[in-house]
């Protein structure tokens, strides 16, 4: 079978590289890669984006490139000339503009950090966005740019992703494992809730969205809610690491820090889960098949 041409941004990243690894038999990936020696493409440069998209027969662009350093972003708060705004907002605007010219469908990877974290329950797609820090704000602004456009678009929101193998950028799960192994793991918050995303399953959701040509906003994590402490405790026990894990409190931490922090970013995934033609693994199953 001929491979399907597929454009992407950020395909060298934590999530993108797993998508490429698992689907290279099906898709002929063309990455808008800023570090490519042959054909560097910086998404903040609209001309460069245009030259690649207009020459491609791909129907979809999976847009994963982003400024993802949340602390670095916070240091750029309100700086519309900084790299976080440039990549996340202007870069996305460029892709939207060129998708409009070339008739391509944009699939955008977004984050639960578009919410303020004050909700007691899981966030649904109809909940109002209200980001409390600059990374989340720029991702929410990018979502707005996409939603205001006339292109075909899909927004997939995820939270705290991890994969079952080791990657150069340390993910949520491997950060805990490293902390335990080096005996430097801080007390883990028992009042901070998040919705881990198993990247091995999430890349199948991206493929599903392409197969079904789905449009709209979807939450696409595991649909589960964990505290940092519960997550670290399960990892500690599952791998028999015998670390003396301590409980910490986000509320206490926030008393001494002026850095904003969402208390809850767990996502409700019922909207997409009902239509999937494969089973998502539970987070416990995902941790069990993870390589240390
Ligand atoms: N990781 C998370 O915790 C998380 C959570 C929720 C949502 N997301 C979203 O998921 C997506 C993927 O995240 P990730 O963790 O896989 O990201 P990542 O590992 O940080 O990779 C980001 C990618 O973007 C590329 N990039 C950055 N600036 C660029 C530019 N100007 N032009 C072209 N490419 C550029 C980077 O290229 P280089 O490798 O060459 O630098 C890198 O490949 C992002 O949109 C992120 O916002 C991530």
PDB file of N, CA and C in Angstrom, residues 130-170:
ATOM      1  N   UNK A 130      -9.545  29.670  30.579  1.00  0.00           N
ATOM      2  CA  UNK A 130      -9.173  30.834  31.392  1.00  0.00           C
ATOM      3  C   UNK A 130      -7.744  30.625  31.913  1.00  0.00           C
ATOM      4  N   UNK A 131      -6.764  30.683  30.999  1.00  0.00           N
ATOM      5  CA  UNK A 131      -5.389  30.342  31.404  1.00  0.00           C
ATOM      6  C   UNK A 131      -4.846  31.289  32.463  1.00  0.00           C
ATOM      7  N   UNK A 132      -4.001  30.744  33.352  1.00  0.00           N
ATOM      8  CA  UNK A 132      -3.476  31.570  34.456  1.00  0.00           C
ATOM      9  C   UNK A 132      -1.972  31.813  34.330  1.00  0.00           C
ATOM     10  N   UNK A 133      -1.348  31.259  33.292  1.00  0.00           N
ATOM     11  CA  UNK A 133       0.089  31.544  33.084  1.00  0.00           C
ATOM     12  C   UNK A 133       0.342  31.648  31.577  1.00  0.00           C
ATOM     13  N   UNK A 134       1.528  32.112  31.207  1.00  0.00           N
ATOM     14  CA  UNK A 134       1.797  32.556  29.836  1.00  0.00           C
ATOM     15  C   UNK A 134       1.789  31.410  28.823  1.00  0.00           C
ATOM     16  N   UNK A 135       2.339  30.254  29.172  1.00  0.00           N
ATOM     17  CA  UNK A 135       2.309  29.116  28.235  1.00  0.00           C
ATOM     18  C   UNK A 135       0.855  28.786  27.883  1.00  0.00           C
ATOM     19  N   UNK A 136       0.019  28.617  28.923  1.00  0.00           N
ATOM     20  CA  UNK A 136      -1.390  28.297  28.703  1.00  0.00           C
ATOM     21  C   UNK A 136      -2.097  29.400  27.931  1.00  0.00           C
ATOM     22  N   UNK A 137      -1.719  30.638  28.233  1.00  0.00           N
ATOM     23  CA  UNK A 137      -2.346  31.786  27.548  1.00  0.00           C
ATOM     24  C   UNK A 137      -2.027  31.750  26.051  1.00  0.00           C
ATOM     25  N   UNK A 138      -0.741  31.479  25.729  1.00  0.00           N
ATOM     26  CA  UNK A 138      -0.365  31.466  24.302  1.00  0.00           C
ATOM     27  C   UNK A 138      -1.012  30.282  23.582  1.00  0.00           C
ATOM     28  N   UNK A 139      -1.160  29.151  24.272  1.00  0.00           N
ATOM     29  CA  UNK A 139      -1.819  27.999  23.642  1.00  0.00           C
ATOM     30  C   UNK A 139      -3.310  28.301  23.436  1.00  0.00           C
ATOM     31  N   UNK A 140      -3.932  29.002  24.405  1.00  0.00           N
ATOM     32  CA  UNK A 140      -5.352  29.371  24.272  1.00  0.00           C
ATOM     33  C   UNK A 140      -5.530  30.392  23.139  1.00  0.00           C
ATOM     34  N   UNK A 141      -4.579  31.328  23.018  1.00  0.00           N
ATOM     35  CA  UNK A 141      -4.660  32.312  21.926  1.00  0.00           C
ATOM     36  C   UNK A 141      -4.561  31.605  20.573  1.00  0.00           C
ATOM     37  N   UNK A 142      -3.674  30.597  20.511  1.00  0.00           N
ATOM     38  CA  UNK A 142      -3.538  29.821  19.265  1.00  0.00           C
ATOM     39  C   UNK A 142      -4.841  29.085  18.958  1.00  0.00           C
ATOM     40  N   UNK A 143      -5.464  28.531  19.994  1.00  0.00           N
ATOM     41  CA  UNK A 143      -6.765  27.867  19.779  1.00  0.00           C
ATOM     42  C   UNK A 143      -7.767  28.859  19.182  1.00  0.00           C
ATOM     43  N   UNK A 144      -7.756  30.089  19.713  1.00  0.00           N
ATOM     44  CA  UNK A 144      -8.698  31.113  19.210  1.00  0.00           C
ATOM     45  C   UNK A 144      -8.439  31.429  17.747  1.00  0.00           C
ATOM     46  N   UNK A 145      -7.155  31.579  17.401  1.00  0.00           N
ATOM     47  CA  UNK A 145      -6.781  31.861  15.998  1.00  0.00           C
ATOM     48  C   UNK A 145      -7.362  30.770  15.101  1.00  0.00           C
ATOM     49  N   UNK A 146      -7.225  29.523  15.532  1.00  0.00           N
ATOM     50  CA  UNK A 146      -7.700  28.378  14.730  1.00  0.00           C
ATOM     51  C   UNK A 146      -9.230  28.410  14.630  1.00  0.00           C
ATOM     52  N   UNK A 147      -9.883  28.624  15.773  1.00  0.00           N
ATOM     53  CA  UNK A 147     -11.352  28.563  15.773  1.00  0.00           C
ATOM     54  C   UNK A 147     -11.991  29.695  14.991  1.00  0.00           C
ATOM     55  N   UNK A 148     -11.285  30.817  14.907  1.00  0.00           N
ATOM     56  CA  UNK A 148     -11.845  31.951  14.147  1.00  0.00           C
ATOM     57  C   UNK A 148     -11.638  31.788  12.642  1.00  0.00           C
ATOM     58  N   UNK A 149     -10.834  30.822  12.237  1.00  0.00           N
ATOM     59  CA  UNK A 149     -10.494  30.678  10.817  1.00  0.00           C
ATOM     60  C   UNK A 149     -11.587  29.913  10.076  1.00  0.00           C
ATOM     61  N   UNK A 150     -11.442  29.873   8.756  1.00  0.00           N
ATOM     62  CA  UNK A 150     -12.404  29.117   7.942  1.00  0.00           C
ATOM     63  C   UNK A 150     -11.853  27.771   7.493  1.00  0.00           C
ATOM     64  N   UNK A 151     -10.717  27.374   8.030  1.00  0.00           N
ATOM     65  CA  UNK A 151     -10.124  26.101   7.604  1.00  0.00           C
ATOM     66  C   UNK A 151     -10.805  24.933   8.320  1.00  0.00           C
ATOM     67  N   UNK A 152     -10.559  23.712   7.833  1.00  0.00           N
ATOM     68  CA  UNK A 152     -10.952  22.522   8.589  1.00  0.00           C
ATOM     69  C   UNK A 152      -9.949  22.371   9.721  1.00  0.00           C
ATOM     70  N   UNK A 153     -10.419  22.204  10.946  1.00  0.00           N
ATOM     71  CA  UNK A 153      -9.483  22.110  12.065  1.00  0.00           C
ATOM     72  C   UNK A 153      -9.959  21.115  13.128  1.00  0.00           C
ATOM     73  N   UNK A 154      -8.966  20.599  13.855  1.00  0.00           N
ATOM     74  CA  UNK A 154      -9.220  19.744  15.014  1.00  0.00           C
ATOM     75  C   UNK A 154      -8.274  20.202  16.113  1.00  0.00           C
ATOM     76  N   UNK A 155      -8.803  20.377  17.312  1.00  0.00           N
ATOM     77  CA  UNK A 155      -7.956  20.704  18.467  1.00  0.00           C
ATOM     78  C   UNK A 155      -8.000  19.513  19.426  1.00  0.00           C
ATOM     79  N   UNK A 156      -6.825  18.970  19.739  1.00  0.00           N
ATOM     80  CA  UNK A 156      -6.728  17.854  20.684  1.00  0.00           C
ATOM     81  C   UNK A 156      -6.018  18.342  21.940  1.00  0.00           C
ATOM     82  N   UNK A 157      -6.723  18.327  23.062  1.00  0.00           N
ATOM     83  CA  UNK A 157      -6.085  18.764  24.321  1.00  0.00           C
ATOM     84  C   UNK A 157      -5.637  17.557  25.133  1.00  0.00           C
ATOM     85  N   UNK A 158      -4.409  17.649  25.637  1.00  0.00           N
ATOM     86  CA  UNK A 158      -3.881  16.566  26.475  1.00  0.00           C
ATOM     87  C   UNK A 158      -3.262  17.176  27.739  1.00  0.00           C
ATOM     88  N   UNK A 159      -2.819  16.300  28.646  1.00  0.00           N
ATOM     89  CA  UNK A 159      -2.224  16.753  29.907  1.00  0.00           C
ATOM     90  C   UNK A 159      -1.110  15.782  30.302  1.00  0.00           C
ATOM     91  N   UNK A 160       0.011  16.297  30.759  1.00  0.00           N
ATOM     92  CA  UNK A 160       1.099  15.500  31.358  1.00  0.00           C
ATOM     93  C   UNK A 160       1.363  14.178  30.623  1.00  0.00           C
ATOM     94  N   UNK A 161       1.873  14.266  29.394  1.00  0.00           N
ATOM     95  CA  UNK A 161       2.076  13.031  28.630  1.00  0.00           C
ATOM     96  C   UNK A 161       3.310  12.246  29.055  1.00  0.00           C
ATOM     97  N   UNK A 162       3.237  10.928  28.882  1.00  0.00           N
ATOM     98  CA  UNK A 162       4.419  10.073  29.075  1.00  0.00           C
ATOM     99  C   UNK A 162       4.345   8.910  28.101  1.00  0.00           C
ATOM    100  N   UNK A 163       5.507   8.385  27.753  1.00  0.00           N
ATOM    101  CA  UNK A 163       5.559   7.246  26.842  1.00  0.00           C
ATOM    102  C   UNK A 163       6.256   6.073  27.520  1.00  0.00           C
ATOM    103  N   UNK A 164       6.186   4.904  26.929  1.00  0.00           N
ATOM    104  CA  UNK A 164       6.686   3.725  27.645  1.00  0.00           C
ATOM    105  C   UNK A 164       8.177   3.481  27.428  1.00  0.00           C
ATOM    106  N   UNK A 165       8.820   4.382  26.657  1.00  0.00           N
ATOM    107  CA  UNK A 165      10.264   4.230  26.479  1.00  0.00           C
ATOM    108  C   UNK A 165      10.963   5.513  26.907  1.00  0.00           C
ATOM    109  N   UNK A 166      12.277   5.486  26.844  1.00  0.00           N
ATOM    110  CA  UNK A 166      13.039   6.646  27.325  1.00  0.00           C
ATOM    111  C   UNK A 166      13.352   7.580  26.163  1.00  0.00           C
ATOM    112  N   UNK A 167      13.056   8.861  26.347  1.00  0.00           N
ATOM    113  CA  UNK A 167      13.289   9.869  25.308  1.00  0.00           C
ATOM    114  C   UNK A 167      14.168  10.957  25.905  1.00  0.00           C
ATOM    115  N   UNK A 168      14.858  11.695  25.024  1.00  0.00           N
ATOM    116  CA  UNK A 168      15.801  12.725  25.524  1.00  0.00           C
ATOM    117  C   UNK A 168      15.110  13.767  26.418  1.00  0.00           C
ATOM    118  N   UNK A 169      13.869  14.159  26.053  1.00  0.00           N
ATOM    119  CA  UNK A 169      13.121  15.071  26.934  1.00  0.00           C
ATOM    120  C   UNK A 169      12.378  14.205  27.951  1.00  0.00           C
ATOM    121  N   UNK A 170      12.713  14.399  29.221  1.00  0.00           N
ATOM    122  CA  UNK A 170      12.178  13.515  30.260  1.00  0.00           C
ATOM    123  C   UNK A 170      10.694  13.817  30.475  1.00  0.00           C
TER     124      UNK A 170
END
